[in-house]
Short mmCIF file of C-alpha atoms and ligand atoms in Angstrom, two decimals:
data_model
loop_
_atom_site.label_atom_id
_atom_site.label_comp_id
_atom_site.label_asym_id
_atom_site.label_seq_id
_atom_site.Cartn_x
_atom_site.Cartn_y
_atom_site.Cartn_z
CA MET A 1 19.64 103.75 80.81
CA ALA A 2 19.33 105.51 77.46
CA ASP A 3 16.23 104.51 75.46
CA ARG A 4 18.10 104.52 72.14
CA LYS A 5 19.18 101.20 70.73
CA ASP A 6 22.82 100.58 71.55
CA PRO A 7 24.21 97.36 70.01
CA LEU A 8 27.61 97.80 71.68
CA LYS A 9 26.12 98.19 75.14
CA GLU A 10 23.82 95.21 74.63
CA LYS A 11 26.70 92.98 73.55
CA PHE A 12 28.96 94.18 76.35
CA HIS A 13 26.26 93.56 78.94
CA LYS A 14 25.65 90.02 77.71
CA LYS A 15 29.36 89.14 77.62
CA SER A 16 30.21 90.75 80.94
CA SER A 17 27.25 89.19 82.76
CA GLU A 18 28.33 85.75 81.56
CA LEU A 19 31.94 86.29 82.62
CA ARG A 20 30.92 87.71 85.96
CA THR A 21 28.98 84.55 86.78
CA GLU A 22 31.83 82.37 85.54
CA ILE A 23 34.49 84.23 87.53
CA ARG A 24 32.46 84.06 90.72
CA SER A 25 32.32 80.30 90.53
CA LEU A 26 36.00 80.07 89.48
CA ILE A 27 37.06 82.03 92.55
CA LYS A 28 34.75 80.05 94.80
CA ALA A 29 36.29 76.79 93.67
CA ASN A 30 39.91 77.92 93.16
CA GLY A 31 40.41 80.98 95.35
CA ASP A 32 43.45 79.46 97.11
CA LEU A 33 45.33 78.67 93.90
CA VAL A 34 48.85 80.15 94.12
CA VAL A 35 49.68 82.18 90.99
CA GLY A 36 53.14 83.52 91.89
CA ASP A 37 55.74 84.28 94.56
CA VAL A 38 56.90 87.74 95.50
CA LYS A 39 60.60 88.32 95.94
CA LEU A 40 62.12 91.07 98.06
CA ALA A 41 63.75 92.62 94.97
CA GLN A 42 60.27 93.02 93.46
CA VAL A 43 58.97 94.82 96.56
CA PHE A 44 61.80 97.35 96.20
CA GLY A 45 61.81 97.21 92.40
CA GLY A 46 58.56 98.85 91.34
CA ALA A 47 56.48 95.64 91.66
CA ARG A 48 57.75 94.32 88.29
CA GLY A 49 56.03 91.09 87.33
CA ILE A 50 53.78 90.79 90.42
CA LYS A 51 50.32 89.66 89.31
CA THR A 52 47.78 91.79 91.18
CA MET A 53 45.03 92.83 88.83
CA MET A 54 42.59 91.62 86.20
CA TRP A 55 42.58 93.49 82.87
CA GLU A 56 40.54 91.97 80.06
CA THR A 57 41.29 94.25 77.13
CA SER A 58 44.91 93.40 76.28
CA GLU A 59 47.92 91.38 77.39
CA LEU A 60 51.63 92.12 77.08
CA ASP A 61 54.28 89.52 76.35
CA ALA A 62 57.93 90.50 76.88
CA TYR A 63 58.92 89.09 73.46
CA ASP A 64 55.79 89.18 71.28
CA GLY A 65 54.62 92.57 72.55
CA ILE A 66 51.02 93.66 72.93
CA ARG A 67 48.00 91.56 71.96
CA PHE A 68 44.58 93.16 72.03
CA ARG A 69 42.12 90.36 72.83
CA GLY A 70 44.66 87.99 71.32
CA TYR A 71 45.40 90.03 68.17
CA THR A 72 48.84 91.50 67.42
CA ILE A 73 49.19 94.91 65.76
CA PRO A 74 49.86 93.40 62.29
CA GLN A 75 46.70 91.28 62.74
CA LEU A 76 44.68 94.35 63.72
CA ARG A 77 45.90 96.07 60.54
CA GLU A 78 44.57 93.10 58.58
CA LYS A 79 41.31 92.44 60.39
CA LEU A 80 39.87 95.75 61.65
CA PRO A 81 37.72 97.84 59.31
CA THR A 82 39.44 100.82 57.67
CA ALA A 83 38.17 104.13 56.31
CA PRO A 84 37.00 103.99 52.66
CA GLY A 85 40.11 103.69 50.50
CA GLY A 86 42.38 103.53 53.57
CA GLU A 87 44.54 100.75 54.93
CA GLU A 88 45.02 101.67 58.59
CA PRO A 89 42.64 100.31 61.24
CA LEU A 90 39.92 102.52 62.69
CA PRO A 91 40.30 102.96 66.48
CA GLU A 92 36.52 102.55 66.80
CA GLY A 93 37.01 98.93 65.75
CA LEU A 94 39.65 98.34 68.40
CA PHE A 95 37.34 99.78 71.07
CA TRP A 96 34.57 97.41 69.98
CA LEU A 97 37.04 94.51 70.09
CA MET A 98 38.37 95.43 73.54
CA LEU A 99 34.91 95.94 75.01
CA THR A 100 33.26 92.84 73.58
CA GLY A 101 36.09 90.45 72.72
CA ASP A 102 34.78 90.18 69.13
CA LEU A 103 36.04 91.74 65.90
CA PRO A 104 33.45 94.25 64.66
CA THR A 105 31.86 94.43 61.23
CA LYS A 106 32.12 97.56 59.08
CA THR A 107 28.55 98.45 60.00
CA GLN A 108 29.27 98.17 63.71
CA VAL A 109 32.32 100.42 63.36
CA LYS A 110 30.29 102.96 61.41
CA TRP A 111 27.76 102.91 64.23
CA VAL A 112 30.50 103.69 66.80
CA SER A 113 31.84 106.59 64.67
CA LYS A 114 28.34 108.04 64.45
CA GLU A 115 27.64 107.50 68.14
CA TRP A 116 30.86 109.27 69.17
CA ARG A 117 30.04 112.17 66.83
CA ARG A 118 26.62 112.39 68.50
CA ARG A 119 28.04 112.40 72.02
CA GLY A 120 30.99 114.74 71.34
CA LYS A 121 29.71 118.11 72.54
CA ILE A 122 31.68 119.65 75.40
CA PRO A 123 29.82 121.84 77.90
CA ASN A 124 30.76 125.54 77.72
CA TYR A 125 31.97 125.64 81.33
CA VAL A 126 34.86 123.34 80.32
CA TYR A 127 36.05 125.83 77.70
CA ALA A 128 35.58 128.64 80.23
CA THR A 129 37.66 126.74 82.82
CA LEU A 130 40.51 126.20 80.37
CA LYS A 131 40.44 129.82 79.24
CA LYS A 132 41.34 130.85 82.80
CA LEU A 133 44.69 129.05 82.52
CA PRO A 134 47.77 130.77 81.06
CA ALA A 135 48.00 129.74 77.39
CA ASP A 136 51.51 128.35 77.97
CA THR A 137 50.29 125.86 80.59
CA HIS A 138 51.63 122.47 79.49
CA PRO A 139 49.02 120.80 77.24
CA MET A 140 48.96 117.71 79.49
CA THR A 141 48.07 119.90 82.50
CA GLN A 142 45.28 121.54 80.47
CA PHE A 143 44.11 118.11 79.33
CA SER A 144 43.94 116.75 82.86
CA ILE A 145 42.10 119.84 84.15
CA GLY A 146 39.63 119.74 81.24
CA ILE A 147 38.83 116.08 81.84
CA THR A 148 38.44 116.59 85.59
CA ALA A 149 36.15 119.56 84.94
CA MET A 150 33.89 117.41 82.74
CA GLY A 151 33.37 115.10 85.73
CA SER A 152 30.55 117.42 86.84
CA ASP A 153 28.59 115.77 84.02
CA SER A 154 29.12 112.24 85.30
CA ILE A 155 26.05 110.06 84.97
CA PHE A 156 27.60 107.63 87.46
CA ASP A 157 27.87 110.36 90.14
CA LYS A 158 24.32 111.53 89.54
CA LYS A 159 22.88 108.02 89.75
CA TYR A 160 25.06 107.16 92.75
CA ALA A 161 23.72 110.19 94.62
CA GLU A 162 20.19 109.00 93.77
CA GLY A 163 20.96 105.60 95.34
CA MET A 164 21.86 103.52 92.26
CA HIS A 165 21.91 99.73 92.87
CA LYS A 166 25.40 98.19 92.43
CA SER A 167 24.13 95.98 89.63
CA GLU A 168 23.68 99.19 87.59
CA TYR A 169 27.25 100.51 88.00
CA TRP A 170 28.37 99.04 84.69
CA ASP A 171 25.64 100.87 82.78
CA ALA A 172 26.42 104.33 84.18
CA THR A 173 30.15 103.68 83.69
CA TYR A 174 29.57 102.68 80.06
CA GLU A 175 27.56 105.88 79.42
CA ASP A 176 30.24 108.06 81.01
CA ALA A 177 33.02 106.23 79.12
CA MET A 178 31.31 106.64 75.74
CA ASN A 179 30.67 110.35 76.41
CA LEU A 180 34.24 110.94 77.54
CA ILE A 181 35.82 109.16 74.55
CA ALA A 182 33.56 111.12 72.20
CA ARG A 183 34.52 114.43 73.81
CA LEU A 184 38.29 113.91 74.08
CA PRO A 185 39.23 114.91 70.49
CA HIS A 186 37.23 118.15 70.90
CA LEU A 187 38.93 118.94 74.21
CA ALA A 188 42.37 117.98 72.92
CA ALA A 189 41.93 120.00 69.71
CA PHE A 190 40.77 123.03 71.69
CA ILE A 191 43.92 122.77 73.83
CA PHE A 192 46.00 122.67 70.63
CA SER A 193 44.16 125.71 69.32
CA ARG A 194 44.66 127.77 72.49
CA SER A 195 48.29 126.72 72.90
CA PHE A 196 49.41 127.14 69.28
CA GLY A 197 46.57 128.64 67.23
CA ASP A 198 43.79 131.21 67.36
CA GLY A 199 42.15 129.79 70.50
CA LYS A 200 38.84 129.07 68.73
CA LYS A 201 36.67 126.04 69.48
CA PRO A 202 37.19 123.38 66.80
CA LYS A 203 34.25 122.20 64.70
CA GLN A 204 33.80 118.54 63.83
CA ASP A 205 33.05 117.19 60.36
CA ARG A 206 29.85 115.13 60.52
CA THR A 207 31.09 112.75 57.83
CA LEU A 208 34.37 111.66 59.41
CA ASP A 209 35.53 108.92 61.75
CA TRP A 210 36.87 109.68 65.25
CA ALA A 211 40.58 109.86 64.36
CA ALA A 212 40.12 111.80 61.13
CA ASN A 213 37.83 114.25 62.87
CA TYR A 214 40.46 114.80 65.54
CA ALA A 215 43.17 115.35 62.92
CA LYS A 216 40.96 117.83 61.08
CA MET A 217 40.05 119.68 64.26
CA LEU A 218 43.79 120.01 64.89
CA GLY A 219 43.99 121.71 61.49
CA PHE A 220 45.44 118.86 59.40
CA ASP A 221 43.61 117.43 56.40
CA ASN A 222 46.34 115.64 54.45
CA GLY A 223 44.94 112.15 53.70
CA GLU A 224 48.17 110.44 54.76
CA PHE A 225 48.12 112.28 58.08
CA LEU A 226 44.51 111.12 58.69
CA GLU A 227 45.70 107.56 58.09
CA LEU A 228 48.63 108.11 60.48
CA MET A 229 46.18 109.30 63.15
CA ARG A 230 44.05 106.17 62.69
CA LEU A 231 47.10 103.99 63.19
CA TYR A 232 48.52 106.14 66.00
CA LEU A 233 45.26 106.20 67.99
CA THR A 234 44.93 102.44 67.56
CA ILE A 235 48.42 101.34 68.62
CA HIS A 236 48.69 103.60 71.71
CA ALA A 237 45.29 102.50 73.09
CA ASP A 238 46.22 99.84 75.63
CA HIS A 239 49.26 98.04 77.06
CA GLU A 240 47.65 95.67 79.58
CA GLY A 241 46.78 96.88 83.06
CA GLY A 242 50.05 97.30 84.94
CA ASN A 243 51.48 100.28 83.04
CA ALA A 244 51.46 103.47 85.09
CA SER A 245 48.56 105.29 83.40
CA ALA A 246 46.24 102.28 83.16
CA HIS A 247 47.02 101.14 86.66
CA THR A 248 46.43 104.65 88.05
CA ALA A 249 42.99 104.80 86.42
CA PHE A 250 42.16 101.32 87.71
CA LEU A 251 43.14 102.22 91.27
CA VAL A 252 41.24 105.51 91.32
CA ASN A 253 38.15 103.97 89.70
CA SER A 254 38.17 101.13 92.23
CA THR A 255 37.08 103.72 94.84
CA LEU A 256 33.98 104.28 92.63
CA ALA A 257 35.36 107.64 91.51
CA ASN A 258 33.78 108.41 88.13
CA VAL A 259 35.65 107.69 84.89
CA TYR A 260 36.42 111.37 84.29
CA THR A 261 38.35 111.67 87.55
CA SER A 262 39.88 108.24 87.06
CA PHE A 263 41.03 108.98 83.52
CA ALA A 264 42.35 112.45 84.47
CA SER A 265 44.51 110.60 87.02
CA ALA A 266 45.74 108.34 84.22
CA ILE A 267 46.64 111.45 82.22
CA ASN A 268 48.62 112.82 85.17
CA SER A 269 50.46 109.53 85.32
CA LEU A 270 51.10 109.56 81.56
CA SER A 271 52.65 113.02 81.87
CA GLY A 272 55.88 111.72 83.43
CA PRO A 273 59.01 111.44 81.23
CA LEU A 274 59.56 107.77 82.04
CA HIS A 275 56.05 107.09 80.64
CA GLY A 276 54.06 109.01 78.01
CA LEU A 277 56.04 112.24 78.07
CA ALA A 278 58.91 110.23 76.57
CA ASN A 279 57.44 110.97 73.10
CA GLN A 280 58.06 114.68 73.68
CA GLU A 281 61.49 113.98 75.20
CA VAL A 282 62.60 111.88 72.22
CA ILE A 283 62.07 114.56 69.62
CA LYS A 284 63.46 117.26 71.90
CA TRP A 285 66.59 115.14 72.39
CA VAL A 286 66.90 114.52 68.64
CA PHE A 287 66.46 118.24 67.79
CA ASN A 288 69.06 119.18 70.42
CA MET A 289 71.44 116.60 68.95
CA LEU A 290 71.01 117.91 65.40
CA GLU A 291 71.49 121.47 66.56
CA GLU A 292 74.58 120.64 68.56
CA LEU A 293 76.09 118.63 65.71
CA GLY A 294 75.16 121.32 63.19
CA THR A 295 73.77 118.84 60.66
CA GLN A 296 70.44 117.23 59.67
CA LYS A 297 72.32 114.12 58.49
CA PRO A 298 74.50 112.97 61.36
CA THR A 299 76.76 109.95 60.91
CA LYS A 300 76.39 106.92 63.19
CA GLU A 301 79.68 107.90 64.87
CA GLN A 302 78.34 111.39 65.65
CA ILE A 303 75.13 109.88 67.05
CA ALA A 304 77.13 107.45 69.19
CA ASP A 305 79.16 110.34 70.66
CA TYR A 306 75.97 112.23 71.49
CA VAL A 307 74.40 109.13 73.08
CA GLN A 308 77.53 108.65 75.18
CA LYS A 309 77.43 112.29 76.27
CA THR A 310 73.79 111.89 77.36
CA LEU A 311 74.61 108.76 79.36
CA ASP A 312 77.69 110.39 80.93
CA SER A 313 75.52 113.28 82.11
CA GLY A 314 73.37 110.84 84.13
CA ARG A 315 70.32 110.96 81.84
CA VAL A 316 68.42 108.20 80.07
CA ILE A 317 68.12 107.83 76.29
CA PRO A 318 64.43 108.64 75.76
CA GLY A 319 62.42 106.17 73.67
CA TYR A 320 64.62 103.22 74.64
CA GLY A 321 64.07 100.59 77.31
CA HIS A 322 60.91 99.13 78.83
CA ALA A 323 59.75 97.71 82.13
CA VAL A 324 58.26 94.58 80.50
CA LEU A 325 59.31 94.32 76.83
CA ARG A 326 62.54 92.56 75.90
CA GLN A 327 62.38 93.09 72.11
CA PRO A 328 61.83 96.10 69.84
CA ASP A 329 58.33 97.33 70.63
CA PRO A 330 55.84 96.21 67.92
CA ARG A 331 54.33 99.70 68.21
CA PHE A 332 57.73 101.10 67.13
CA THR A 333 57.81 98.58 64.28
CA ALA A 334 54.28 99.55 63.18
CA GLN A 335 55.28 103.22 62.99
CA ARG A 336 58.47 102.32 61.17
CA GLY A 337 56.33 100.36 58.70
CA PHE A 338 54.14 103.42 58.14
CA ALA A 339 57.25 105.53 57.45
CA GLU A 340 58.66 102.88 55.08
CA ARG A 341 55.38 102.79 53.14
CA ASN A 342 54.78 106.53 53.00
CA ILE A 343 57.82 108.70 53.73
CA PRO A 344 60.99 106.56 53.41
CA ASN A 345 63.13 109.49 52.25
CA ASP A 346 62.27 111.83 55.11
CA GLU A 347 65.54 113.11 56.64
CA LEU A 348 64.34 113.05 60.25
CA VAL A 349 62.89 109.56 59.86
CA GLN A 350 66.28 108.41 58.60
CA VAL A 351 67.92 109.88 61.70
CA ILE A 352 65.48 107.84 63.85
CA TRP A 353 66.46 104.69 61.93
CA LYS A 354 70.17 105.43 62.43
CA ILE A 355 69.59 105.95 66.16
CA PHE A 356 67.94 102.50 66.15
CA ASP A 357 71.18 101.04 64.74
CA VAL A 358 73.38 102.84 67.26
CA VAL A 359 71.61 102.87 70.65
CA PRO A 360 70.80 99.19 71.47
CA PRO A 361 74.41 97.91 71.48
CA MET A 362 75.49 100.93 73.52
CA LEU A 363 72.77 100.37 76.14
CA GLU A 364 73.52 96.66 76.16
CA SER A 365 77.19 97.35 76.87
CA LEU A 366 76.22 99.15 80.10
CA GLY A 367 75.36 95.72 81.49
CA LYS A 368 72.39 96.95 83.53
CA VAL A 369 69.71 97.93 81.02
CA LYS A 370 67.25 95.03 80.78
CA ASN A 371 65.82 96.09 77.43
CA PRO A 372 68.06 98.06 75.06
CA TRP A 373 65.41 98.23 72.32
CA PRO A 374 63.21 101.14 71.20
CA ASN A 375 59.75 101.56 72.69
CA VAL A 376 56.60 103.16 71.24
CA ASP A 377 57.88 106.70 71.80
CA ALA A 378 61.08 106.41 69.74
CA HIS A 379 59.40 106.89 66.36
CA SER A 380 56.18 108.88 66.71
CA GLY A 381 57.67 112.39 66.78
CA ALA A 382 59.46 112.07 63.45
CA LEU A 383 56.20 111.04 61.73
CA LEU A 384 54.28 113.97 63.24
CA VAL A 385 57.01 116.46 62.32
CA HIS A 386 56.91 115.24 58.72
CA TYR A 387 53.24 116.18 58.40
CA GLY A 388 53.80 119.57 60.04
CA MET A 389 52.99 118.94 63.69
CA LYS A 390 56.17 120.28 65.25
CA GLN A 391 54.69 121.40 68.60
CA TYR A 392 56.22 118.51 70.52
CA VAL A 393 54.99 119.59 73.96
CA TYR A 394 51.58 118.50 72.62
CA TYR A 395 52.59 114.95 71.64
CA THR A 396 51.63 113.26 74.91
CA VAL A 397 48.07 114.57 74.55
CA LEU A 398 47.75 112.51 71.35
CA PHE A 399 48.93 109.48 73.31
CA GLY A 400 46.40 110.30 76.04
CA VAL A 401 43.46 110.51 73.62
CA SER A 402 44.33 107.04 72.38
CA ARG A 403 44.96 105.59 75.85
CA ALA A 404 41.36 106.45 76.75
CA LEU A 405 40.14 103.61 74.51
CA GLY A 406 41.86 100.84 76.44
CA VAL A 407 41.55 102.33 79.90
CA LEU A 408 37.86 103.20 79.60
CA ALA A 409 36.95 99.85 78.06
CA ALA A 410 38.80 98.20 80.95
CA LEU A 411 37.02 100.36 83.55
CA CYS A 412 33.66 99.30 82.06
CA TRP A 413 34.78 95.70 82.57
CA SER A 414 35.97 96.41 86.06
CA ARG A 415 32.57 97.78 87.13
CA ALA A 416 30.69 95.05 85.25
CA LEU A 417 32.69 92.34 87.00
CA GLY A 418 32.15 94.07 90.36
CA GLN A 419 35.85 94.39 91.11
CA PRO A 420 36.52 95.65 94.64
CA LEU A 421 38.50 98.56 96.05
CA GLU A 422 42.20 97.99 95.29
CA ARG A 423 44.33 97.90 98.40
CA PRO A 424 47.72 96.12 98.21
CA LYS A 425 49.95 95.72 101.28
CA SER A 426 52.97 97.89 101.97
CA VAL A 427 55.86 97.00 104.30
CA THR A 428 58.45 98.98 106.24
CA SER A 429 62.22 98.50 106.02
CA GLU A 430 62.10 97.35 109.69
CA TRP A 431 59.69 94.58 108.68
CA VAL A 432 62.02 93.57 105.83
CA LYS A 433 65.02 93.40 108.18
CA GLU A 434 63.03 91.27 110.63
CA GLN A 435 62.08 88.82 107.86
CA ILE A 436 65.74 88.52 106.82
CA LYS A 437 66.77 87.88 110.43
CA LYS A 438 64.03 85.25 110.88
CA ASN A 439 65.05 83.57 107.66
CA SER A 440 68.71 83.32 108.58
N1 HAX B 1 68.83 104.94 78.86
C1 HAX B 1 69.73 104.86 79.86
N2 HAX B 1 69.61 104.05 80.92
C2 HAX B 1 68.54 103.25 80.94
C3 HAX B 1 67.58 103.23 79.92
C4 HAX B 1 67.74 104.14 78.85
N3 HAX B 1 66.85 104.24 77.86
N4 HAX B 1 66.64 102.32 80.22
C5 HAX B 1 66.99 101.79 81.39
N5 HAX B 1 68.13 102.35 81.85
C6 HAX B 1 68.79 102.13 83.12
C7 HAX B 1 67.86 102.48 84.26
O1 HAX B 1 67.81 103.90 84.45
C8 HAX B 1 68.44 101.71 85.41
O2 HAX B 1 69.61 102.40 85.85
P1 HAX B 1 70.00 102.49 87.42
O3 HAX B 1 70.11 101.08 87.89
O4 HAX B 1 71.28 103.26 87.42
O5 HAX B 1 68.87 103.20 88.07
C9 HAX B 1 68.90 100.42 84.71
O6 HAX B 1 69.07 100.75 83.33
C10 HAX B 1 67.93 99.27 84.84
O7 HAX B 1 66.66 99.70 84.36
P2 HAX B 1 65.67 98.65 83.67
O8 HAX B 1 65.35 97.61 84.68
O9 HAX B 1 66.23 98.21 82.38
O10 HAX B 1 64.43 99.56 83.32
P3 HAX B 1 63.17 99.92 84.22
O11 HAX B 1 62.17 98.81 84.11
O12 HAX B 1 63.57 100.31 85.60
O13 HAX B 1 62.63 101.24 83.53
C11 HAX B 1 62.05 102.61 81.69
C12 HAX B 1 61.97 101.21 82.29
C13 HAX B 1 61.14 102.67 80.50
C14 HAX B 1 61.58 103.62 82.74
C15 HAX B 1 63.53 102.89 81.28
O14 HAX B 1 63.94 101.98 80.30
C16 HAX B 1 63.75 104.33 80.79
O15 HAX B 1 63.97 105.22 81.63
N6 HAX B 1 63.66 104.56 79.44
C17 HAX B 1 63.77 105.90 78.88
C18 HAX B 1 62.46 106.66 79.06
C19 HAX B 1 61.39 106.10 78.12
O16 HAX B 1 61.60 105.92 76.95
N7 HAX B 1 60.19 105.87 78.69
C20 HAX B 1 59.04 105.38 77.89
C21 HAX B 1 58.74 103.92 78.13
C22 HAX B 1 57.57 103.43 77.33
C23 HAX B 1 56.32 104.06 77.82
O17 HAX B 1 55.81 103.85 78.90
N8 HAX B 1 55.78 104.93 77.04
O18 HAX B 1 54.75 105.68 77.42
#
């Protein structure tokens, strides 16, 4: 499509063409292979564990946590290129890894940073659209509307209307995905500016990587905070395909909706408190607890009483539990590691660590919670507050910017492999009762 040399696109095309051919013959020869049974409890239980989709970019194990193309988070911290003098991985490197399956070199990562800087400009009509919304519109609503608005620029839609051949879908999807990822920090920083600042359009720094540029456009230039953003935007990027935001994008994109519309749908899905909004809910819950207790240094007994009160009022403890994980989330552990290395004496961070000591046994004692351990959202707020980002209604936007990396890489794969319209089967309660009768 574009005449410029694009080493990432070339590599992706080669790898995906090979896998497409391989998968076709695998399905031809083994299409009837049974890969699982579905139990009635799963039909009524949010489809937990039912294998229904292919997602190349990452895989989640209940005990080991997330692996991106086989690499754990500690391995990514070791193997992905960092910024000069830094020690946290650059999200550009993770995107390269997810899209191609190979670890990138420093030069390749530099190329991605430059390419995203080049593609980052947002059309003026997007700013104009957002300016029509009340400034106190939730940042996730603004984010979703901004992304949807940018869909008018979709190369996929334009080419489709011109009669694009299906073998070209992957190319148009890749171009849209790269443009969208490049634009997201600008959009997200503008939303921050209109919600909490002077409402001006942010300006990027032509020397910085994607995460650092985003942090700077948000108004933060502390070196440690830039490193936190690199880590944050890496670890939130992907959590295999079945999580609500990724799965939503996959479903919408399977109709050949463009990646803007598909990813805006993912953002809408991420905005629920059982999913991404939990990062906002955690810090809100912690602040309420500290206010109610009248101290910044609560004892474990005081925390336990507050946890009990939350449970007694029929609410969940935000940041704890998971639909798949059965161990502390490695993304929680990675953030804890960052705090231990950089801000071990922070008072709020110490409250988060005390909550970690108190909550799991309490949830376990309920006898129904399958995973009493902290998830990704339990720690992030305390780190952001330390560096001065206290506007917690914004936190899920940060998550969303990161989630674009995994979801959009996966949508490129989906179009390259020619995956069809997704259409699972639903059943009625009458049908269920009939099956039970037949069975007995
Ligand atoms: N506090 C209190 N009760 C909890 C709980 C928690 N943190 N986690 C689970 N439970 C309860 C459930 O509400 C459910 O109760 P009922 O049977 O009365 O309805 C019971 O334990 C069994 O649930 P489960 O099977 O263990 O958990 P699910 O797979 O159904 O749900 C959730 C997983 C993440 C939604 C759940 O653990 C939860 O609500 N956690 C708090 C919200 C949260 O932190 N969400 C973020 C998750 C990570 C993520 O996606 N980030 O974006």
